Coordinates of C-alpha atoms and ligand atoms in Angstrom, one line a residue:
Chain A
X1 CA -158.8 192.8 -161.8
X2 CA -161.0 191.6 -164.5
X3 CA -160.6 187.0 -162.9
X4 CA -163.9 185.9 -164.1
X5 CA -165.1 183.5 -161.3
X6 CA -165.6 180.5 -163.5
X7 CA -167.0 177.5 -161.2
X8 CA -168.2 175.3 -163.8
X9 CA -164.9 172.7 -163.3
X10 CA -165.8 172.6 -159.4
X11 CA -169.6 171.9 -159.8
X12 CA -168.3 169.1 -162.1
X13 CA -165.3 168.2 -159.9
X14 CA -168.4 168.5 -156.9
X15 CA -169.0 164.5 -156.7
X16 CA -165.0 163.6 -156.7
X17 CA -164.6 166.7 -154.1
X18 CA -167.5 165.0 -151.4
X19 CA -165.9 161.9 -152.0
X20 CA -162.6 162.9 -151.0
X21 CA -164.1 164.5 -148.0
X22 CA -164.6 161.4 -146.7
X23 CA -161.3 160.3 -147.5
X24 CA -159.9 162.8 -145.5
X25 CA -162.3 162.3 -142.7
X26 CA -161.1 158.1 -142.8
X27 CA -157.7 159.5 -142.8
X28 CA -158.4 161.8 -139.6
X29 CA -159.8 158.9 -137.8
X30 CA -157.8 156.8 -138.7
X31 CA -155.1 158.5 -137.6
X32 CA -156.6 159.8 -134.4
X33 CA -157.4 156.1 -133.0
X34 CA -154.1 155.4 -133.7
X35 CA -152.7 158.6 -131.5
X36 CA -155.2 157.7 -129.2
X37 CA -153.2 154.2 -128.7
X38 CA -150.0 155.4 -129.2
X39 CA -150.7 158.3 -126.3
X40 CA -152.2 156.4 -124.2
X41 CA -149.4 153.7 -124.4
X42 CA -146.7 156.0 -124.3
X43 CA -147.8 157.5 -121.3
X44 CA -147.3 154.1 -119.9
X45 CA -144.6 153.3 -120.9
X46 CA -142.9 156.8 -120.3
X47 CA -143.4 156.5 -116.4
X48 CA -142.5 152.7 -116.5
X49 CA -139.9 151.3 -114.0
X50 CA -137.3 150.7 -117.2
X51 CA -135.6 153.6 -117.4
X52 CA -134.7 152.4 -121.1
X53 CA -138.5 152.4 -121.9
X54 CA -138.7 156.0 -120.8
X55 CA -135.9 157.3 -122.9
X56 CA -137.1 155.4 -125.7
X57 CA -140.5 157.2 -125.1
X58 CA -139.0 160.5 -124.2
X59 CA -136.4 160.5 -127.4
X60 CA -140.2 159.4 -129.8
X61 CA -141.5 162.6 -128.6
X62 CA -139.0 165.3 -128.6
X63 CA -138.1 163.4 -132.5
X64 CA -141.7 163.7 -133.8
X65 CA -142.6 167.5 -132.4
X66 CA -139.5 168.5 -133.3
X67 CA -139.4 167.6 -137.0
X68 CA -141.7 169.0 -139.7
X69 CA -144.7 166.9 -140.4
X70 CA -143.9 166.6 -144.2
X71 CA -140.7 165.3 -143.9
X72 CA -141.9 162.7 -141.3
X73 CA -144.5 161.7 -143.9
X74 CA -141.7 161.0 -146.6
X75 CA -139.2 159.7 -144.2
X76 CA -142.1 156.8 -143.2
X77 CA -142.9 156.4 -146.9
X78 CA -139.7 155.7 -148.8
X79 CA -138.0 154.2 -145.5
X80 CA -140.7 151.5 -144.9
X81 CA -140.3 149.3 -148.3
X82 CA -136.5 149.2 -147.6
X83 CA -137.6 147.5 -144.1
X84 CA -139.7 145.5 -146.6
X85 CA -143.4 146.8 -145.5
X86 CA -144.8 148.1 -148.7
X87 CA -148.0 150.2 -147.7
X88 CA -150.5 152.1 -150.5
X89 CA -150.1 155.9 -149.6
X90 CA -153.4 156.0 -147.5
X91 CA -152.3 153.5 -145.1
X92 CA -149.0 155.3 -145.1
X93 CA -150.4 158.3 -144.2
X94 CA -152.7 157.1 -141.6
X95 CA -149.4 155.9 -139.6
X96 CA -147.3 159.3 -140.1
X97 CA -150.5 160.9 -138.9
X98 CA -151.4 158.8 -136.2
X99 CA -147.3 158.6 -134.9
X100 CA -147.4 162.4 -135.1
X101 CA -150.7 162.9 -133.3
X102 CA -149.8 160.1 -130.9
X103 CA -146.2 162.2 -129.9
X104 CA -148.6 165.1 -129.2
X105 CA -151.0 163.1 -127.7
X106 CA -148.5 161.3 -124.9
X107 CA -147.3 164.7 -123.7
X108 CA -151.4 165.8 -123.4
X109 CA -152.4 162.8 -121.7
X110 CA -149.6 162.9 -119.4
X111 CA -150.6 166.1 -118.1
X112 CA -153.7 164.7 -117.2
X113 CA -152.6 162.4 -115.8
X114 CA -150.2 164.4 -113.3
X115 CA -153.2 166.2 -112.4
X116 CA -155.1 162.9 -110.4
X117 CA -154.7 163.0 -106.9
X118 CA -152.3 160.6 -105.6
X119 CA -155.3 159.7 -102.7
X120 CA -157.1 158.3 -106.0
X121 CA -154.3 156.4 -106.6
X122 CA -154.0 155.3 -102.9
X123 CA -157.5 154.8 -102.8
X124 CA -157.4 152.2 -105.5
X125 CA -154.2 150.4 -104.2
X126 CA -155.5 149.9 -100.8
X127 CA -158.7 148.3 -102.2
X128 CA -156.7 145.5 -103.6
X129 CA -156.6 146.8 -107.2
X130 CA -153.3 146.4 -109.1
X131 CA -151.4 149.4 -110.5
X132 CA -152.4 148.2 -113.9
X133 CA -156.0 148.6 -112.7
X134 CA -156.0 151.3 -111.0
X135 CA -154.5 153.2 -114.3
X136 CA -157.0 151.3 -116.2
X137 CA -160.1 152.0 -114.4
X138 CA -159.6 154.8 -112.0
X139 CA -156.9 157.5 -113.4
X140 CA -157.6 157.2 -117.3
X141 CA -161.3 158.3 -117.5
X142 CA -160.9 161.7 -115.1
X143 CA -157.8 162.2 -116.8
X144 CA -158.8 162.2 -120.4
X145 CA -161.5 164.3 -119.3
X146 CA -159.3 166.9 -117.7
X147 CA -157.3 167.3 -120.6
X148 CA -159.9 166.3 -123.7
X149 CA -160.2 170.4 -124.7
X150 CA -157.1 170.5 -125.3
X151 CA -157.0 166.9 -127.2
X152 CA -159.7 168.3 -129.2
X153 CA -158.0 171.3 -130.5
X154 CA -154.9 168.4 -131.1
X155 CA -157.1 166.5 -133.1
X156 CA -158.9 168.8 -135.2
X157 CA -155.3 170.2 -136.1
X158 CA -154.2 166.2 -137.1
X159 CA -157.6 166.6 -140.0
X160 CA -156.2 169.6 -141.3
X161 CA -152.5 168.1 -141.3
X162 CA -154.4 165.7 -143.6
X163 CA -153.9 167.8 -146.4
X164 CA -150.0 167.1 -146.4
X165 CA -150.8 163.9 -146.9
X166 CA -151.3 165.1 -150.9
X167 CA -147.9 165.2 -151.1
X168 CA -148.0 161.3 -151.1
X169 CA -151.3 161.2 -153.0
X170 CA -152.9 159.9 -150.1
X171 CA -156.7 159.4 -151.2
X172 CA -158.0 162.7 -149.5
X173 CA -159.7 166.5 -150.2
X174 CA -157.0 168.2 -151.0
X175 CA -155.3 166.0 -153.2
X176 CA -158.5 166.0 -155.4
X177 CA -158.8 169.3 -155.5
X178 CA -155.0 169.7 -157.3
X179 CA -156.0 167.2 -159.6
X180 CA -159.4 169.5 -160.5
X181 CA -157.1 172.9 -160.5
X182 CA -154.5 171.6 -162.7
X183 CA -156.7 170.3 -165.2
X184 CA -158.8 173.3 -165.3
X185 CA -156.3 175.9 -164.2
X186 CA -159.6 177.5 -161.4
X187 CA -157.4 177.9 -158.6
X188 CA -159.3 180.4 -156.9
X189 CA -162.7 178.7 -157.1
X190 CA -161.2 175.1 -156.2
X191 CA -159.1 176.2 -153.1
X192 CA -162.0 178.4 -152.4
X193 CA -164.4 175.8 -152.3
X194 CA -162.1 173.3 -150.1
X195 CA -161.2 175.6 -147.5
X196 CA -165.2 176.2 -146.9
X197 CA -164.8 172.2 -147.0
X198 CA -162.2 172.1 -144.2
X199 CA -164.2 174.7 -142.5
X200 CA -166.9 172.6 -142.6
X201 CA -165.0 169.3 -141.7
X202 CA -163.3 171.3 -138.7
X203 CA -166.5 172.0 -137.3
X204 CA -167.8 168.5 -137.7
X205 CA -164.7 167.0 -136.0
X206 CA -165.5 169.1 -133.1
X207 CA -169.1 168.5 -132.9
X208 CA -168.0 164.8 -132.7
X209 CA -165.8 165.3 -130.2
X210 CA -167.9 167.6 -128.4
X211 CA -171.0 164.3 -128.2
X212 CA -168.2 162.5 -127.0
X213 CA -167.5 164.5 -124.1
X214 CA -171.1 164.6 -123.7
X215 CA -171.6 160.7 -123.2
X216 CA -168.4 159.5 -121.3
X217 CA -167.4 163.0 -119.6
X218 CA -170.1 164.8 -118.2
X219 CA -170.5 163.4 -115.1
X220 CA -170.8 166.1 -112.6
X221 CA -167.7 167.3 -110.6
X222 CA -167.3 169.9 -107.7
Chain B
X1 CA -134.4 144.3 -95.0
X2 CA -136.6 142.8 -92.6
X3 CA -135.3 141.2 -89.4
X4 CA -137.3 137.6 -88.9
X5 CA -135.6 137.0 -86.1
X6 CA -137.7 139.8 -83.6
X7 CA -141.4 138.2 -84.7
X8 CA -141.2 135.1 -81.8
X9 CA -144.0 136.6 -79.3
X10 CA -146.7 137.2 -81.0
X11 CA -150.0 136.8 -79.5
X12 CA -152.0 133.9 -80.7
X13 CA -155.1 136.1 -81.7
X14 CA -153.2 139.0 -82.7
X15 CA -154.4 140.8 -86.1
X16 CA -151.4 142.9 -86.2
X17 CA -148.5 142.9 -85.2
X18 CA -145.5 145.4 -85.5
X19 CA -141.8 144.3 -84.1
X20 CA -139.4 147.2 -84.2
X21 CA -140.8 148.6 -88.0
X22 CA -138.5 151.6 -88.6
X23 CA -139.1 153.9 -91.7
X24 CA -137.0 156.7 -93.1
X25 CA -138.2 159.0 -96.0
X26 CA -134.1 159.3 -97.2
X27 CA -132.4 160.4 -94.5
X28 CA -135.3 161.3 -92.1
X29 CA -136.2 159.0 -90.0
X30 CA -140.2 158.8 -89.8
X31 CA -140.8 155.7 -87.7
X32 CA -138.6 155.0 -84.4
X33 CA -138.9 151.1 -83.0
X34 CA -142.7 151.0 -83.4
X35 CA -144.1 147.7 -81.6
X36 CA -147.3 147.4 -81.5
X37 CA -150.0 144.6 -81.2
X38 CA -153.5 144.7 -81.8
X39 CA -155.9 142.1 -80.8
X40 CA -158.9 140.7 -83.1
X41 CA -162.2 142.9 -82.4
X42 CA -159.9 145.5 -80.5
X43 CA -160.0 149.3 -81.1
X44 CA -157.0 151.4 -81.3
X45 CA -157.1 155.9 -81.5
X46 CA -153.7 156.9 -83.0
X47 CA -153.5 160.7 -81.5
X48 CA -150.6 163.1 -81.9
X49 CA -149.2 166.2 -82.7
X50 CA -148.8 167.0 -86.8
X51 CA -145.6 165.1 -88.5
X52 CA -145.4 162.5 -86.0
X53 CA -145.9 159.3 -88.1
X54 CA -149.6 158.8 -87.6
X55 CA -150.8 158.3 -90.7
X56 CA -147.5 157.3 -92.2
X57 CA -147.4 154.1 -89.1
X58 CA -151.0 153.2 -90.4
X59 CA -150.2 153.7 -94.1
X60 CA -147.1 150.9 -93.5
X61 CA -150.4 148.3 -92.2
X62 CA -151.6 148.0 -96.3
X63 CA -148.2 149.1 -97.3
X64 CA -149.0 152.2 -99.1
X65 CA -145.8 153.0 -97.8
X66 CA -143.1 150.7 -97.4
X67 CA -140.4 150.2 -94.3
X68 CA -137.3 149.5 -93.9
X69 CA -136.7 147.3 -90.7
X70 CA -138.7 145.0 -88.3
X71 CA -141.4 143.3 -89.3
X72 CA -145.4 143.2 -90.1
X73 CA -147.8 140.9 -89.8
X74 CA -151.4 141.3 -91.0
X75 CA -153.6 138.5 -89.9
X76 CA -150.7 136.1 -89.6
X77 CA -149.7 137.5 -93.1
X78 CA -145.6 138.7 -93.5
X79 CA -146.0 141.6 -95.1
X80 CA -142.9 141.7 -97.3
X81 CA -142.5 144.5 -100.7
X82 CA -143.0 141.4 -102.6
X83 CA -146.6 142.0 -104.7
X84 CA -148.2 138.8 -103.3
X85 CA -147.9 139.2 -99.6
X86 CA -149.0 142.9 -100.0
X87 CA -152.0 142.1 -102.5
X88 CA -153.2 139.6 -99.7
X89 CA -153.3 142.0 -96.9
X90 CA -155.1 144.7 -98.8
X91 CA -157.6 142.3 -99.3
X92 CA -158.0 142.2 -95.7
X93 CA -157.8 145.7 -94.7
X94 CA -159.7 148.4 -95.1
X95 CA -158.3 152.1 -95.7
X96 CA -160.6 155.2 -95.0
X97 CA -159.1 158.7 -95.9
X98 CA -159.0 161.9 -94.6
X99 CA -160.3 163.8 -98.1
X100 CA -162.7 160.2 -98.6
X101 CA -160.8 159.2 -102.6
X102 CA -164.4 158.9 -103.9
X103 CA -163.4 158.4 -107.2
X104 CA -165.5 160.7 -109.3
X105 CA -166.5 159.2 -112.7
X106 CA -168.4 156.2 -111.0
X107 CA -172.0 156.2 -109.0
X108 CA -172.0 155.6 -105.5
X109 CA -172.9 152.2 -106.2
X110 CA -169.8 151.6 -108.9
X111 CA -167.6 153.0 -106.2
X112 CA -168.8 150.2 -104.2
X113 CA -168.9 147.3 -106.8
X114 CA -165.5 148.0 -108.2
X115 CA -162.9 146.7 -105.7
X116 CA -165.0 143.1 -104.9
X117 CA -164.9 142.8 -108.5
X118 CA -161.7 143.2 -110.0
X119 CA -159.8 142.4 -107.1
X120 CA -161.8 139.4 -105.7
X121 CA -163.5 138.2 -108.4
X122 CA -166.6 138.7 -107.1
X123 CA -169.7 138.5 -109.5
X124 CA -171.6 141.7 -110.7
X125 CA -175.2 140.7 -109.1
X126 CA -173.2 139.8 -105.4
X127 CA -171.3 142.7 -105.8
X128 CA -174.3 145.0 -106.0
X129 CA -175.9 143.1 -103.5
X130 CA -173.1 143.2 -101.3
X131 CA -173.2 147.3 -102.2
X132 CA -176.6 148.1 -101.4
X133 CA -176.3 146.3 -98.3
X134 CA -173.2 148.1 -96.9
X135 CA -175.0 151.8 -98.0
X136 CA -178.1 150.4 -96.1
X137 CA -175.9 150.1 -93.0
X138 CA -174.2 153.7 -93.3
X139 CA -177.8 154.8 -93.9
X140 CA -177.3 156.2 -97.7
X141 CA -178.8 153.6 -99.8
X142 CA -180.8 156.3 -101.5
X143 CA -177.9 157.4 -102.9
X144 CA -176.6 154.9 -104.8
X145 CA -177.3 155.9 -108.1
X146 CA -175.9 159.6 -107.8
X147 CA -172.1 160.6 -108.1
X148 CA -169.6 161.4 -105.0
X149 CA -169.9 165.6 -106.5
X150 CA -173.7 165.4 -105.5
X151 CA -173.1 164.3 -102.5
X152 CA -172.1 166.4 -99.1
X153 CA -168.7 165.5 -97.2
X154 CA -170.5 163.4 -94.4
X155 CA -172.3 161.3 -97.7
X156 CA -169.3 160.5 -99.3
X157 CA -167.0 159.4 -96.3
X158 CA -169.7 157.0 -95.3
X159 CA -170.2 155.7 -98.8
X160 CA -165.8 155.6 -98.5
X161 CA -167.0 153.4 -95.3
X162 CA -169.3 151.5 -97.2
X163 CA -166.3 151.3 -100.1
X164 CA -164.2 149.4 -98.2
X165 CA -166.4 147.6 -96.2
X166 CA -167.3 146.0 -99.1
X167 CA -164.2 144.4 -99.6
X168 CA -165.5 142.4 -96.3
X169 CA -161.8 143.3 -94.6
X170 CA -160.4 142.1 -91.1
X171 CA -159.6 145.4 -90.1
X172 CA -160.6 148.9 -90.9
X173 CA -157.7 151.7 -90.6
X174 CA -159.0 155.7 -90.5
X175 CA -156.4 158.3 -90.9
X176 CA -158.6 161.5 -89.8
X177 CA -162.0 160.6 -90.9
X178 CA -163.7 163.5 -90.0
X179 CA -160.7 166.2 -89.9
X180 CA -162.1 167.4 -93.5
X181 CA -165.7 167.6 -92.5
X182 CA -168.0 170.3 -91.6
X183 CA -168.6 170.8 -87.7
X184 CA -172.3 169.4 -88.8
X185 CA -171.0 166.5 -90.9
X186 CA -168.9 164.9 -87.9
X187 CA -171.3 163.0 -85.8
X188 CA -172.7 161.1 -88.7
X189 CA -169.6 160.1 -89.6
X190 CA -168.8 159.1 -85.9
X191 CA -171.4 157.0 -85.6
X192 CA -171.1 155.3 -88.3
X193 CA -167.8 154.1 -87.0
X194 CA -169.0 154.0 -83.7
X195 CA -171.8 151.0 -85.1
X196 CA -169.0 149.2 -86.9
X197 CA -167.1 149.1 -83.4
X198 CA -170.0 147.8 -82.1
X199 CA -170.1 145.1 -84.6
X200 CA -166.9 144.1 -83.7
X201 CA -164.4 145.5 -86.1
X202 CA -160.8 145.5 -86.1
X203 CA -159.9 149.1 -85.9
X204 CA -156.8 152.0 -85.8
X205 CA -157.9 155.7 -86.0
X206 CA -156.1 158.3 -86.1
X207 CA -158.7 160.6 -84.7
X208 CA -158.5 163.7 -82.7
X209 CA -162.1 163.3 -81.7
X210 CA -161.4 162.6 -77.7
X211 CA -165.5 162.0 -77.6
X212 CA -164.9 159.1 -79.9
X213 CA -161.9 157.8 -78.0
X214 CA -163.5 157.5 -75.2
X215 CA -166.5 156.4 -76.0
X216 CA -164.4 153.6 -78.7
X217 CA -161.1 152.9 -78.1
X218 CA -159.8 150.3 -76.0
X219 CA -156.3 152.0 -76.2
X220 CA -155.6 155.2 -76.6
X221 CA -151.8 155.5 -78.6
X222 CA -149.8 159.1 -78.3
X223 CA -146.8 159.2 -81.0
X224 CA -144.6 161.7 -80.9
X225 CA -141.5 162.4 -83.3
X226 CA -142.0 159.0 -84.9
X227 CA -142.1 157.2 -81.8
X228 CA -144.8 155.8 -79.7
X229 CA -144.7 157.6 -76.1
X230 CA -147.9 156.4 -74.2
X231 CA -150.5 154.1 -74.6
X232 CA -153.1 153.6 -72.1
X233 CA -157.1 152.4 -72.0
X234 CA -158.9 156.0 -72.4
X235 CA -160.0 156.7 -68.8
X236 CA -155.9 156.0 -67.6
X237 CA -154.7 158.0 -70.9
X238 CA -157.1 160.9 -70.4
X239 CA -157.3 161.5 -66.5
X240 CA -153.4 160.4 -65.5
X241 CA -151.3 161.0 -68.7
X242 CA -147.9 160.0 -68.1
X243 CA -145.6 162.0 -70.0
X244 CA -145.4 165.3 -70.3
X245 CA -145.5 165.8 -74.2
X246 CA -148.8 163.9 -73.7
X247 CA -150.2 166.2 -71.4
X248 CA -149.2 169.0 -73.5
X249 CA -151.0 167.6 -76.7
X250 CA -153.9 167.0 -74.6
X251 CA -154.2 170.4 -73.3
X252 CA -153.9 172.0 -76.8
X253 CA -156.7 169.3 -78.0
X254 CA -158.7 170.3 -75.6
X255 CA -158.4 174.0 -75.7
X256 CA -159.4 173.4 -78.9
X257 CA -162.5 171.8 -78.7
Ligands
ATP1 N1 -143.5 161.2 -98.8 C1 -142.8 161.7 -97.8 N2 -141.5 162.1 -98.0 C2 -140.8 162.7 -97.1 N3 -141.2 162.9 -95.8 C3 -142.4 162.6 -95.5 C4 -143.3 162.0 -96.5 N4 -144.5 161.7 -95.9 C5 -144.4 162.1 -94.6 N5 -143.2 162.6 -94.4 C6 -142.7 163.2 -93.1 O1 -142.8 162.2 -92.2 C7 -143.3 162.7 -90.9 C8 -144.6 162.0 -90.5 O2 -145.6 162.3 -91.4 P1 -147.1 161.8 -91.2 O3 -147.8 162.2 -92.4 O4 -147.0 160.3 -90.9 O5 -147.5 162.6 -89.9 P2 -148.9 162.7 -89.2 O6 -148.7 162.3 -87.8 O7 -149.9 161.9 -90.0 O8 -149.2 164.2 -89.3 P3 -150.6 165.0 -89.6 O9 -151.3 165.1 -88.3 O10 -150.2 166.3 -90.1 O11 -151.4 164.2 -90.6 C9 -143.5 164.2 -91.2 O12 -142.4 164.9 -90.7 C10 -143.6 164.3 -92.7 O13 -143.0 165.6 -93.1
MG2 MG1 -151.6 162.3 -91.1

């Protein structure tokens, strides 16, 4: 054991390294508003009246959790310029993240949904509100807020899948930090340094989500 | 399907009216050859043992459940399964539950606001007004501004009266207002819905609260296995009941309270 901690090439990488933590935070939310749509349709869709809709919805999700996250990432990649959509890589991986979050998120959501009381439900209907409605502006808000813990821990995992998103040379921290290590050859001290980063970013992410809880979802309950 | 051909004699001032309305949940049949007419201003108690259709018989008025023969009228309203006949008798009727369907996220005053806005098209400042009004006459308008978990049973199923009054309905239905409530809570519920008779509401309860019958009703109803056994005014239905399943239920009721 005689490594000499050397981190010269990370305080010089330092500027490029904060950069790219914001990269990987526009990737995160990027991708999480994009789950966020895609869970919050698919739950829709998955419990509409067309039974085609629900198998199409049903077949998304047991595809996307049951596939590795890298290959997804590639497969989206190469496959969307032969349907003629040319996307940079950060855009690409924005949509692989958001479509894999999303699949996680329908099956999340769903549950809380399940968990309203049908009399909510009634309650709604029999005031003259439309089912679209009453989804809209009785079931969603206590729903997200039964399941946002577990939403949280969803979406703090979706930043840290970020750092797949390297393998495309998505604009983000950990791609950065290869470029830094295989220049300098300071593995130790670069993926040292970023996994403090992550640390750091992980904490953020749930601090944010945490104020968010605090402003739509603390209303009190029995 | 619905028959048209039973709805010929209905009543000119009749606010509903059910000819023959039969319901099965799959194979069980829930409602037996229910007729039954209910006069503008008139007050109807639903009584009966557990499983007997009650709530399900009220619950086919706004359609929350559907049926499978005769036919329903609401205020000269068909009420078909198509979504335009059925959003124009909710409109008109007013649904109070058993556990009250607060809904939690919104203010007393939200809950109040919501339906006459989104569903009639009502503006935001008429809507509140129309609000504070309504928790003015179930004496909680000091409440508005706090959430259906701060609140104690009693509160929240009068702000549920409030709710749907509100929606400025024809008729009011109760499925067991106060069968969820605290001894304590009860009267304050019962006299909210005792002013509201005054006041000359439609109304169907299904209430085991004899008091209130009395005191209310203009009929008293007894179902029984889906079927409707005895109806009488409440001084025939409680001294002279007629059938014998009635006088059972009304012994048990009684023993009870
Ligand atoms: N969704 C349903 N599916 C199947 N059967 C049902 C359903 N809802 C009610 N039933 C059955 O229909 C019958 C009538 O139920 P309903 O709830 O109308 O009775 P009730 O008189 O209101 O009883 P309670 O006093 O217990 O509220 C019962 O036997 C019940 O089990
Ligand atoms: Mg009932």
């Amino acid at each position: 054991m005689n490594y000499k901690l050397d981190f010269t090439p990370v305080i010089e990488g330092m500027p490029q390294l904060l950069l790219a933590c914001l990269g990987t935070f526009g990737l995160a939310l990027g991708g999480m508003a994009l789950a966020i749509v895609i869970g919050i349709g698919g739950v829709i869709l998955r419990d509409s009246r067309v039974a085609a809709l629900r198998w199409l919805v049903k077949g998304f999700v047991e595809l996307v959790r049951n596939t590795p996250f890298l290959v997804q990432i590639f497969f989206i990649y190469f496959a969307l310029p032969l349907a003629g959509v040319r996307l940079d890589p950060t855009p690409t991986a924005i949509i692989a993240l958001g479509i894999n979050g999303g699949a996680y998120a329908i099956e999340i959501i769903r549950g809380g949904v399940q968990s309203i009381g049908k009399g909510q439900i009634e309650a709604g209907l029999a005031l003259g509100l439309h089912k679209a409605q009453v989804f809209r502006l009785i079931v969603l808000k206590p729903a997200l807020r039964a399941i946002f813990p577990s939403l949280t821990s969803q979406f703090v995992l979706l930043t840290l899948t970020t750092s797949v998103c390297s393998a495309i040379s998505a604009y983000e921290l950990t791609s950065v930090a290869q470029r830094i290590e295989s220049d300098s050859f300071r593995s130790f001290e670069v993926y040292g340094t970023i996994t403090l980063f992550y640390l750091i970013i992980s904490w953020v992410m749930m601090r944010f989500f945490a104020a968010i809880s605090q402003r739509y979802f603390s209303y009190p309950v029995k | 399907m619905n028959e048209a051909a039973t709805s010929a004699a209905a009543p000119a001032n009749a606010m509903i009216d059910m000819f023959h309305v039969e319901k099965w949940y799959g194979d069980f049949q829930a409602l037996t050859d229910i007729n039954l007419s209910v006069r503008k201003g008139e007050k109807i108690v639903l009584c009966g043992p557990s499983g007997s259709g009650k709530s399900t018989l009220i619950r086919c008025i706004n359609h929350l459940e559907g049926y499978q023969k005769g036919e329903i009228r609401v205020g000269g309203t068909r009420l078909g399964d198509d979504a335009r006949t059925i959003d124009a008798v909710r409109r008109e009727v007013g649904m109070v539950f058993q556990h009250f369907n607060l809904f939690p996220h919104m203010t007393v005053l939200q809950n109040c606001m919501l339906a006459p806005m989104r569903s009639l098209g009502v503006g935001k400042a008429q809507a509140e007004a129309t609000a504070r009004e309504l928790l003015q006459r179930v004496r909680i308008a000091e409440q508005a501004e706090k959430y259906p978990a701060q609140l104690s049973g009693g509160q929240q199923q009068r702000v549920a009266i409030a709710r749907a009054l509100c929606m400025k309905p024809k008729v009011m239905l109760f499925d067991e207002p106060t069968s969820a409530l605290d001894p304590e809570m009860v009267k304050e519920v019962l006299d909210t819905m005792i002013a509201l008779a005054e006041e000359g509401m439609t109304m169907i309860c299904v209430t085991h609260e004899m008091g209130f019958a009395r005191q209310v009703a203009d009929r008293v109803i007894f179902m029984a296995g889906g079927a409707i056994v005895e109806e009488a005014p409440p001084e025939a239905f409680f001294s002279a009941p007629r059938h014998e399943r009635t006088r059972k239920f009304l012994g048990e009721i009684l023993q009870k309270h």
